[in-house]
Short mmCIF file of C-alpha atoms in Angstrom, two decimals:
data_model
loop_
_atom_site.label_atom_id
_atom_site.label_comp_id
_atom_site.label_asym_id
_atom_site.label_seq_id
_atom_site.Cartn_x
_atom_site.Cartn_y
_atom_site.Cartn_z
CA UNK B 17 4.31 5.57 -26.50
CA UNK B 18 2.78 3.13 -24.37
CA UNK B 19 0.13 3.87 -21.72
CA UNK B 20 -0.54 1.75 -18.96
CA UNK B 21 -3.93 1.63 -16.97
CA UNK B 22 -3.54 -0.54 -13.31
CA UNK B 23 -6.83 -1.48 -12.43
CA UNK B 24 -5.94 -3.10 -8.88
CA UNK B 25 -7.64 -3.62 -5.36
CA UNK B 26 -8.84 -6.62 -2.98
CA UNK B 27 -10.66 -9.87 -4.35
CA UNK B 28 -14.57 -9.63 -4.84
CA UNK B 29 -14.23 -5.67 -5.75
CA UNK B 30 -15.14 -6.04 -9.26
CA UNK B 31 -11.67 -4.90 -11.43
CA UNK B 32 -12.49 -7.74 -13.92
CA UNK B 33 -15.90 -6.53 -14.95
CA UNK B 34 -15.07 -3.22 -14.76
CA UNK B 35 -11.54 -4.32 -17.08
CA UNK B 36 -14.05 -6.09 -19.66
CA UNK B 37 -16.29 -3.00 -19.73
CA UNK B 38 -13.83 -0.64 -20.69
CA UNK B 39 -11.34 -2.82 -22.49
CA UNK B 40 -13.70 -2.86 -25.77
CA UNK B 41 -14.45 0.72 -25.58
CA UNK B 42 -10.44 1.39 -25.42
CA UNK B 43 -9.46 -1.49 -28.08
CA UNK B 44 -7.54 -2.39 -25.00
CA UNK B 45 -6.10 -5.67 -24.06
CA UNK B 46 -6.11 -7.31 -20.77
CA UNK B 47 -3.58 -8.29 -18.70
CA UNK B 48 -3.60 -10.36 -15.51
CA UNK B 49 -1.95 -9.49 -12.40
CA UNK B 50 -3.33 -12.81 -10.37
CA UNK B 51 -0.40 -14.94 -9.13
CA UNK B 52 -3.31 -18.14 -9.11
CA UNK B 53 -4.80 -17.07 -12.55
CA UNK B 54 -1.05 -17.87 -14.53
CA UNK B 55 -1.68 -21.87 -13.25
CA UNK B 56 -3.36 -24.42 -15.71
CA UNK B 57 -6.26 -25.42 -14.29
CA UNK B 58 -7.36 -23.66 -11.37
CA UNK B 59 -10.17 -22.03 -12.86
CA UNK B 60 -13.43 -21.75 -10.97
CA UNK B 61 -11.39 -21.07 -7.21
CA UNK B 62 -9.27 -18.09 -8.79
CA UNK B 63 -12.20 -16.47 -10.68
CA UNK B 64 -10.66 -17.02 -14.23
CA UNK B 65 -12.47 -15.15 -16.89
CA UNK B 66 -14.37 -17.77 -18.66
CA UNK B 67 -13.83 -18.56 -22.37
CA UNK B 68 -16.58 -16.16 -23.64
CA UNK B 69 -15.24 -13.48 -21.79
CA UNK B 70 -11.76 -14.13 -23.32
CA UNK B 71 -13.35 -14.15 -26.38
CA UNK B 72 -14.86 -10.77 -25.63
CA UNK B 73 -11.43 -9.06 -25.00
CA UNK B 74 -8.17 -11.08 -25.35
CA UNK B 75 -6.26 -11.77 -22.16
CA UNK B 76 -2.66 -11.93 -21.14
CA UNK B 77 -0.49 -13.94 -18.56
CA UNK B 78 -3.18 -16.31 -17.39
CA UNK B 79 -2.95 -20.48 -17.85
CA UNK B 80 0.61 -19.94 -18.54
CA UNK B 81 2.31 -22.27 -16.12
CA UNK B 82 1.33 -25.92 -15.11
CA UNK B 83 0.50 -26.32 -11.65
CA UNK B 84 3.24 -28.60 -10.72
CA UNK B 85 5.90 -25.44 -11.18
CA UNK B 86 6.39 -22.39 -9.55
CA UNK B 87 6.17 -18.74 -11.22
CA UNK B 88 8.26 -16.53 -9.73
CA UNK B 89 7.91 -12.44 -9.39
CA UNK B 90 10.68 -12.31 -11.10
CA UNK B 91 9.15 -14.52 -13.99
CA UNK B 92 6.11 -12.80 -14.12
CA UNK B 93 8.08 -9.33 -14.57
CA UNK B 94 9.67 -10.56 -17.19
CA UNK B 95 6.48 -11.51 -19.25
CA UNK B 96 4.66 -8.94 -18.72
CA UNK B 97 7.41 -6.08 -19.44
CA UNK B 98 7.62 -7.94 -23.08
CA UNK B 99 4.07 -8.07 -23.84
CA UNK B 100 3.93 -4.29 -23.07
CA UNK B 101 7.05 -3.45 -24.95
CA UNK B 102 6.18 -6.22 -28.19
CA UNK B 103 2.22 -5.85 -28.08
CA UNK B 104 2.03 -2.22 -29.72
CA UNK B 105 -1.39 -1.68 -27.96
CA UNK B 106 -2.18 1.51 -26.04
CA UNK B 107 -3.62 1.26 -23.49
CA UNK B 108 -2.62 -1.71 -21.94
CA UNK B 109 -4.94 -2.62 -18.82
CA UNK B 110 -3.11 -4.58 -15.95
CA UNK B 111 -5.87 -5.73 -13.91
CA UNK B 112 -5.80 -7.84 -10.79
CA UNK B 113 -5.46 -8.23 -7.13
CA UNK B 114 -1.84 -9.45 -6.54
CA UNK B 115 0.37 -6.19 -5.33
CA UNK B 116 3.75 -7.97 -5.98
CA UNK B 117 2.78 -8.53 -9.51
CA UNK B 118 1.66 -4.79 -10.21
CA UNK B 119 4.65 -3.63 -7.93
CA UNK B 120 6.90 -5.38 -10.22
CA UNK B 121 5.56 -3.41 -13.22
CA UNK B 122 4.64 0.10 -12.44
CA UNK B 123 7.94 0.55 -9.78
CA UNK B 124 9.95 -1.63 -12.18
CA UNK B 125 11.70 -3.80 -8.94
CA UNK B 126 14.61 -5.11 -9.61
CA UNK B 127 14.81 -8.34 -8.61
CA UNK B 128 17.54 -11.22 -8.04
CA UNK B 129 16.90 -14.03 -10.49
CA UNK B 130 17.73 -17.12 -7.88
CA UNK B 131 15.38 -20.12 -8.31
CA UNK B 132 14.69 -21.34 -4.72
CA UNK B 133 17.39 -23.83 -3.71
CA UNK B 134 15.44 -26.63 -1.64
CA UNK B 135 18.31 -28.10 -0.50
CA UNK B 136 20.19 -24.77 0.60
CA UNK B 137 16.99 -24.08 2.64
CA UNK B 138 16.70 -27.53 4.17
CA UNK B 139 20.40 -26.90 5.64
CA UNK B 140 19.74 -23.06 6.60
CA UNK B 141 16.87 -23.89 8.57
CA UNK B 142 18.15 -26.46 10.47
CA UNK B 143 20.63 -24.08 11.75
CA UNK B 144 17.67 -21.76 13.28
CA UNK B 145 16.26 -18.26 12.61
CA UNK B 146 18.93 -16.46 15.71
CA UNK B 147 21.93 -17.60 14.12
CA UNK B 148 20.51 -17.37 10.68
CA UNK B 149 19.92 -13.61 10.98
CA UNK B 150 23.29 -13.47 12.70
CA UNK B 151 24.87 -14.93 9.65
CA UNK B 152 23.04 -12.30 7.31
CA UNK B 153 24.14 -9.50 9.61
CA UNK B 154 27.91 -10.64 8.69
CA UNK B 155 27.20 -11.06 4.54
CA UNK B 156 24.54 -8.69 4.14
CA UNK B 157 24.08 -6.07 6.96
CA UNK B 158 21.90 -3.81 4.71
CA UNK B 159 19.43 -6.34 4.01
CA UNK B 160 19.41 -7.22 8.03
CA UNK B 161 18.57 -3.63 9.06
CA UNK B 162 15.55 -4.18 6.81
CA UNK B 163 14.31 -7.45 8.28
CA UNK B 164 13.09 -8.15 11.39
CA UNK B 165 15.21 -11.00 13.29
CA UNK B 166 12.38 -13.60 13.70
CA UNK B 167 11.27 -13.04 9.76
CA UNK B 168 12.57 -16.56 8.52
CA UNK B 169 11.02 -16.52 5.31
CA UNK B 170 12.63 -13.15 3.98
CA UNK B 171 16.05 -14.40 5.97
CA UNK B 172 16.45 -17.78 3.90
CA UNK B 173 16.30 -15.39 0.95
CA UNK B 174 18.38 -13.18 1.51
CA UNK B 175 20.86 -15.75 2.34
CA UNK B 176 19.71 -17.95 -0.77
CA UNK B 177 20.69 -15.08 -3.20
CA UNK B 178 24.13 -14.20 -1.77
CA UNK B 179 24.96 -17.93 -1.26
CA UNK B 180 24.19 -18.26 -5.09
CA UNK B 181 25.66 -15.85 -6.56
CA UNK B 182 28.02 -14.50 -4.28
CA UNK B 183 26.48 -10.89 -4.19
CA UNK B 184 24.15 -9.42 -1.51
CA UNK B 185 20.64 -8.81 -2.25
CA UNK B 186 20.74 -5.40 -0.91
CA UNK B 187 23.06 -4.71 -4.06
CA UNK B 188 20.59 -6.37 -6.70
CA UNK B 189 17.40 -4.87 -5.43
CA UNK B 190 15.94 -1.61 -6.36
CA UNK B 191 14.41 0.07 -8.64
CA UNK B 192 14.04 0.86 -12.26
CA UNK B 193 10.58 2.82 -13.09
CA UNK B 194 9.05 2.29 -16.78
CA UNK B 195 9.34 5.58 -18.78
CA UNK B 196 5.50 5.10 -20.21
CA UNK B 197 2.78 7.18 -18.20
CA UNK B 198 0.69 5.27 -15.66
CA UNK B 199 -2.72 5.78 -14.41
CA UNK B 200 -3.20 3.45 -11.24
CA UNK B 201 -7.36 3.17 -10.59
CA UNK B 202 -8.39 1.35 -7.54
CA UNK B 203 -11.55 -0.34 -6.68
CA UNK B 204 -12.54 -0.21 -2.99
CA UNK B 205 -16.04 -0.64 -0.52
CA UNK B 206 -16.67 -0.68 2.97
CA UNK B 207 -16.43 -3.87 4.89
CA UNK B 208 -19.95 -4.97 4.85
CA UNK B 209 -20.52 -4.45 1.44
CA UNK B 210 -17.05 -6.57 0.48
CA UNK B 211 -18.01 -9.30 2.66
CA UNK B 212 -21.52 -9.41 0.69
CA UNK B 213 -19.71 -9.40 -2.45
CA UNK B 214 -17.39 -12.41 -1.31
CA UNK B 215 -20.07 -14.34 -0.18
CA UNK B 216 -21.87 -13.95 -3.44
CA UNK B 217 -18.41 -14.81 -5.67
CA UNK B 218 -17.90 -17.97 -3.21
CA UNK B 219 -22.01 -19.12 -3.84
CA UNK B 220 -21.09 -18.64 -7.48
CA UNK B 221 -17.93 -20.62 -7.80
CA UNK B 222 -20.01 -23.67 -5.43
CA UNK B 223 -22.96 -23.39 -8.16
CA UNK B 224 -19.96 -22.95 -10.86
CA UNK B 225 -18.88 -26.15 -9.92
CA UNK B 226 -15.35 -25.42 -7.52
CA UNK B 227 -16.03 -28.57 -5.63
CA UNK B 228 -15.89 -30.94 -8.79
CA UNK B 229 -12.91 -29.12 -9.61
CA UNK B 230 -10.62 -29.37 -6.22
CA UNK B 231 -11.59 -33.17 -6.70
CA UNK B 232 -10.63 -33.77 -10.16
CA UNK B 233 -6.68 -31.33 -9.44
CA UNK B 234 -6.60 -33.43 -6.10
CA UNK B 235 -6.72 -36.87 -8.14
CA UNK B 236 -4.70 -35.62 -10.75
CA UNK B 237 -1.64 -33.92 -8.42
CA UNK B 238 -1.96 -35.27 -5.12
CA UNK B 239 -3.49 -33.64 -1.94
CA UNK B 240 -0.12 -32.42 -1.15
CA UNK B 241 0.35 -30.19 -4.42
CA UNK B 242 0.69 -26.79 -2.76
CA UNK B 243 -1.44 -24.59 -4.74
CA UNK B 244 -3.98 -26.93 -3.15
CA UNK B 245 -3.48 -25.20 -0.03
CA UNK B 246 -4.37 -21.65 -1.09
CA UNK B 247 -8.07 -19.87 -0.75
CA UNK B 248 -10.71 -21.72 -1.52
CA UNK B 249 -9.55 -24.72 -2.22
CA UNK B 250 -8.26 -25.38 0.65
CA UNK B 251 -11.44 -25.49 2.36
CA UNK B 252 -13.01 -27.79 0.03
CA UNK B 253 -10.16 -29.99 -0.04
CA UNK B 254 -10.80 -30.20 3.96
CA UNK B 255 -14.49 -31.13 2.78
CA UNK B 256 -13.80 -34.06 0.33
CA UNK B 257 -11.06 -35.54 3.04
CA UNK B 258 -14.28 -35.82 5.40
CA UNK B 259 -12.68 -33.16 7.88
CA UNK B 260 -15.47 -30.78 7.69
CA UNK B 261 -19.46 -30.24 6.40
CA UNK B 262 -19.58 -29.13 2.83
CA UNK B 263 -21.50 -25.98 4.49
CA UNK B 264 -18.35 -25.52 6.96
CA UNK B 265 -15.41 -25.35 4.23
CA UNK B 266 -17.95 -22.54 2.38
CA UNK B 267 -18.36 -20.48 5.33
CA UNK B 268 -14.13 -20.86 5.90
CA UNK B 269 -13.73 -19.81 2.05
CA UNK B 270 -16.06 -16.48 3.12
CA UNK B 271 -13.68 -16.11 6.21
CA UNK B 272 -10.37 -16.36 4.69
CA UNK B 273 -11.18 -14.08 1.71
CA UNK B 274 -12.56 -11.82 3.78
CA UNK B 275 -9.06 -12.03 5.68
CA UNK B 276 -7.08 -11.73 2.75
CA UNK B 277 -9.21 -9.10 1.45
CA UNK B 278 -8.13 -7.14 4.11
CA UNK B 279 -4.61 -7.45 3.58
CA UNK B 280 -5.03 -6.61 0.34
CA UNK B 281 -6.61 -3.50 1.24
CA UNK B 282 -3.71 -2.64 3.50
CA UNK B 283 -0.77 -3.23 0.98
CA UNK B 284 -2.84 -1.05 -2.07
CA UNK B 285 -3.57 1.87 0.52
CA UNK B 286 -0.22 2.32 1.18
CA UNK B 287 0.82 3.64 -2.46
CA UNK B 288 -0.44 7.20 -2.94
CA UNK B 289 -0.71 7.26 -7.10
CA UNK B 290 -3.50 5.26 -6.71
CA UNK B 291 -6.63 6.40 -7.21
CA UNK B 292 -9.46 5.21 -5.68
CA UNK B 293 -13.05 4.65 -6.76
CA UNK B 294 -16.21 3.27 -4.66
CA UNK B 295 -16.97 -0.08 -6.25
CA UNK B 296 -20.48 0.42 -5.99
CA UNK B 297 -20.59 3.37 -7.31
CA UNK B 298 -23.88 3.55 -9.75
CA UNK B 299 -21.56 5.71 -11.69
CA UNK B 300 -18.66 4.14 -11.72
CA UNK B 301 -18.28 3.00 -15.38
CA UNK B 302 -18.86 6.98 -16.02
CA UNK B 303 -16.35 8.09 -14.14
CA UNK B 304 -13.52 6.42 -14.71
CA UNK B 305 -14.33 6.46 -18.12
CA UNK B 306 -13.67 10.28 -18.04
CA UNK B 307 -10.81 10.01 -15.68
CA UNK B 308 -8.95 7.53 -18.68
CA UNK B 309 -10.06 9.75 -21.42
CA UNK B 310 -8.10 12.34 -19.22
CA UNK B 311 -5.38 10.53 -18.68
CA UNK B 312 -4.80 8.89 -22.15
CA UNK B 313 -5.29 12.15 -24.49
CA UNK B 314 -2.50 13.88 -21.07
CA UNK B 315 0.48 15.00 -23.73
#
């Protein structure tokens, strides 16, 4: 049977060297759990593993989607679930930062397979959040109860799926957990110690050349490409319009991870099965090295 081992936790904690430290050992394979890493070409601003480090331990779901289209949760789910059911590798490591992703896996969501409808949304939100929630009250009152009236986002889908195919979301959602066993390990460190890691990763990805590469995706896609607009590049994409000082968009990079590290933090520390481990640790590799031998020779 298959064995899983989550290796999850906020940006800058060090899951991917810890993931290519143990995945030889294990005669593991890697898969990725970044919702950035699974786009061609953003490389350097989503921490990619480069192509020696690939060649060190093969990886899964990364650079499989071009920029210019959007992978779902629902997509994602769906690859990964086959390569763990088709790869006949044990264990598997699913290693990353993005709690949707590793949701979707270890909890086995269910989850409505609606592409977004632009056009659907354009007319719903012209009608306004109040009677938007008012009309998912009338079609979908369990869904309603579990979002809060001035949530638009969440609204417009909830109203998306039913619109499309005529059932309410409350009735496709739930659950449907994998029968494999699961060890969830997280990585974790206090605040000052994360923020020193981020601002080393971000001075790495400027030496590593990020800035070169937010020019070359912005001439190739357009300024107005949306992944564009996500952490890190972002900042630098504020930089090469002349908005701000080169030294300005890397301090905002530090900032916003540092933000988003935090959420991060928030949404892994509210599931229990995982366990966590300090990053820094100067026995880290030792101890959860144990705690998998533990887990995988469990009958």
């Amino acid at each position: 049977m298959n064995k899983l081992i989550v290796i999850c936790g906020a940006t800058a904690t060090g899951k991917s060297g810890l993931a290519l430290n143990l995945a030889p050992k294990l005669g593991a394979v890697i898969l990725s759990a970044d919702s950035r890493q699974v786009y061609r070409e953003f490389t350097i601003g989503t921490a990619k593993p480069n192509l020696a480090e690939q060649k060190l331990v093969p990886h899964y779901l990364i650079d499989i989607c071009d920029p210019t289209e959007t992978m779902t949760v629902a997509d994602y789910q769906e690859q990964a679930q086959a390569l763990i059911a088709n790869l006949g590798i044990s264990p598997l490591l699913l290693v990353g930062g993005t709690g949707l992703y590793i949701r979707s896996i270890v909890q086995g969501m269910k989850i409505p397979r609606v592409a977004p409808q632009p056009e659907l949304r354009s007319h719903l939100e012209s009608l306004g959040q109040t009677q938007l929630y008012g009309m998912l009250q009338q079609v979908d009152p369990l869904a309603a109860q579990k979002i809060h009236p001035h949530d638009l986002v969440r609204t417009l889908r909830a109203l998306e799926v039913y619109y499309v195919t005529g059932i309410p979301i409350s009735d496709q959602q739930g659950e449907n957990p994998p029968n494999y066993p699961i060890l969830q390990i997280g990585l974790d460190c206090d605040a000052d110690r994360l923020e020193s890691r981020i601002q080393r990763r971000t001075e790495a990805m400027m030496a590593d050349g990020l800035v070169d590469e937010v020019e070359y995706l912005c001439q190739k896609y357009g300024v107005d490409l949306p992944l564009l607009n996500t952490l890190g590049y972002q900042e630098i994409k504020q930089y090469l319009g002349g908005e701000i000082t080169l030294t300005t968009a890397q301090e905002l990079t530090v900032l916003h991870t540092r933000q988003f590290a935090k959420r991060q933090r928030t949404w892994f520390r509210a599931y229990p099965q995982i366990e966590w481990y300090d990053a820094d640790d100067a026995d880290l590799l030792a101890k959860i090295g144990e705690r998998i031998h533990e887990f995988i020779h469990d009958k």
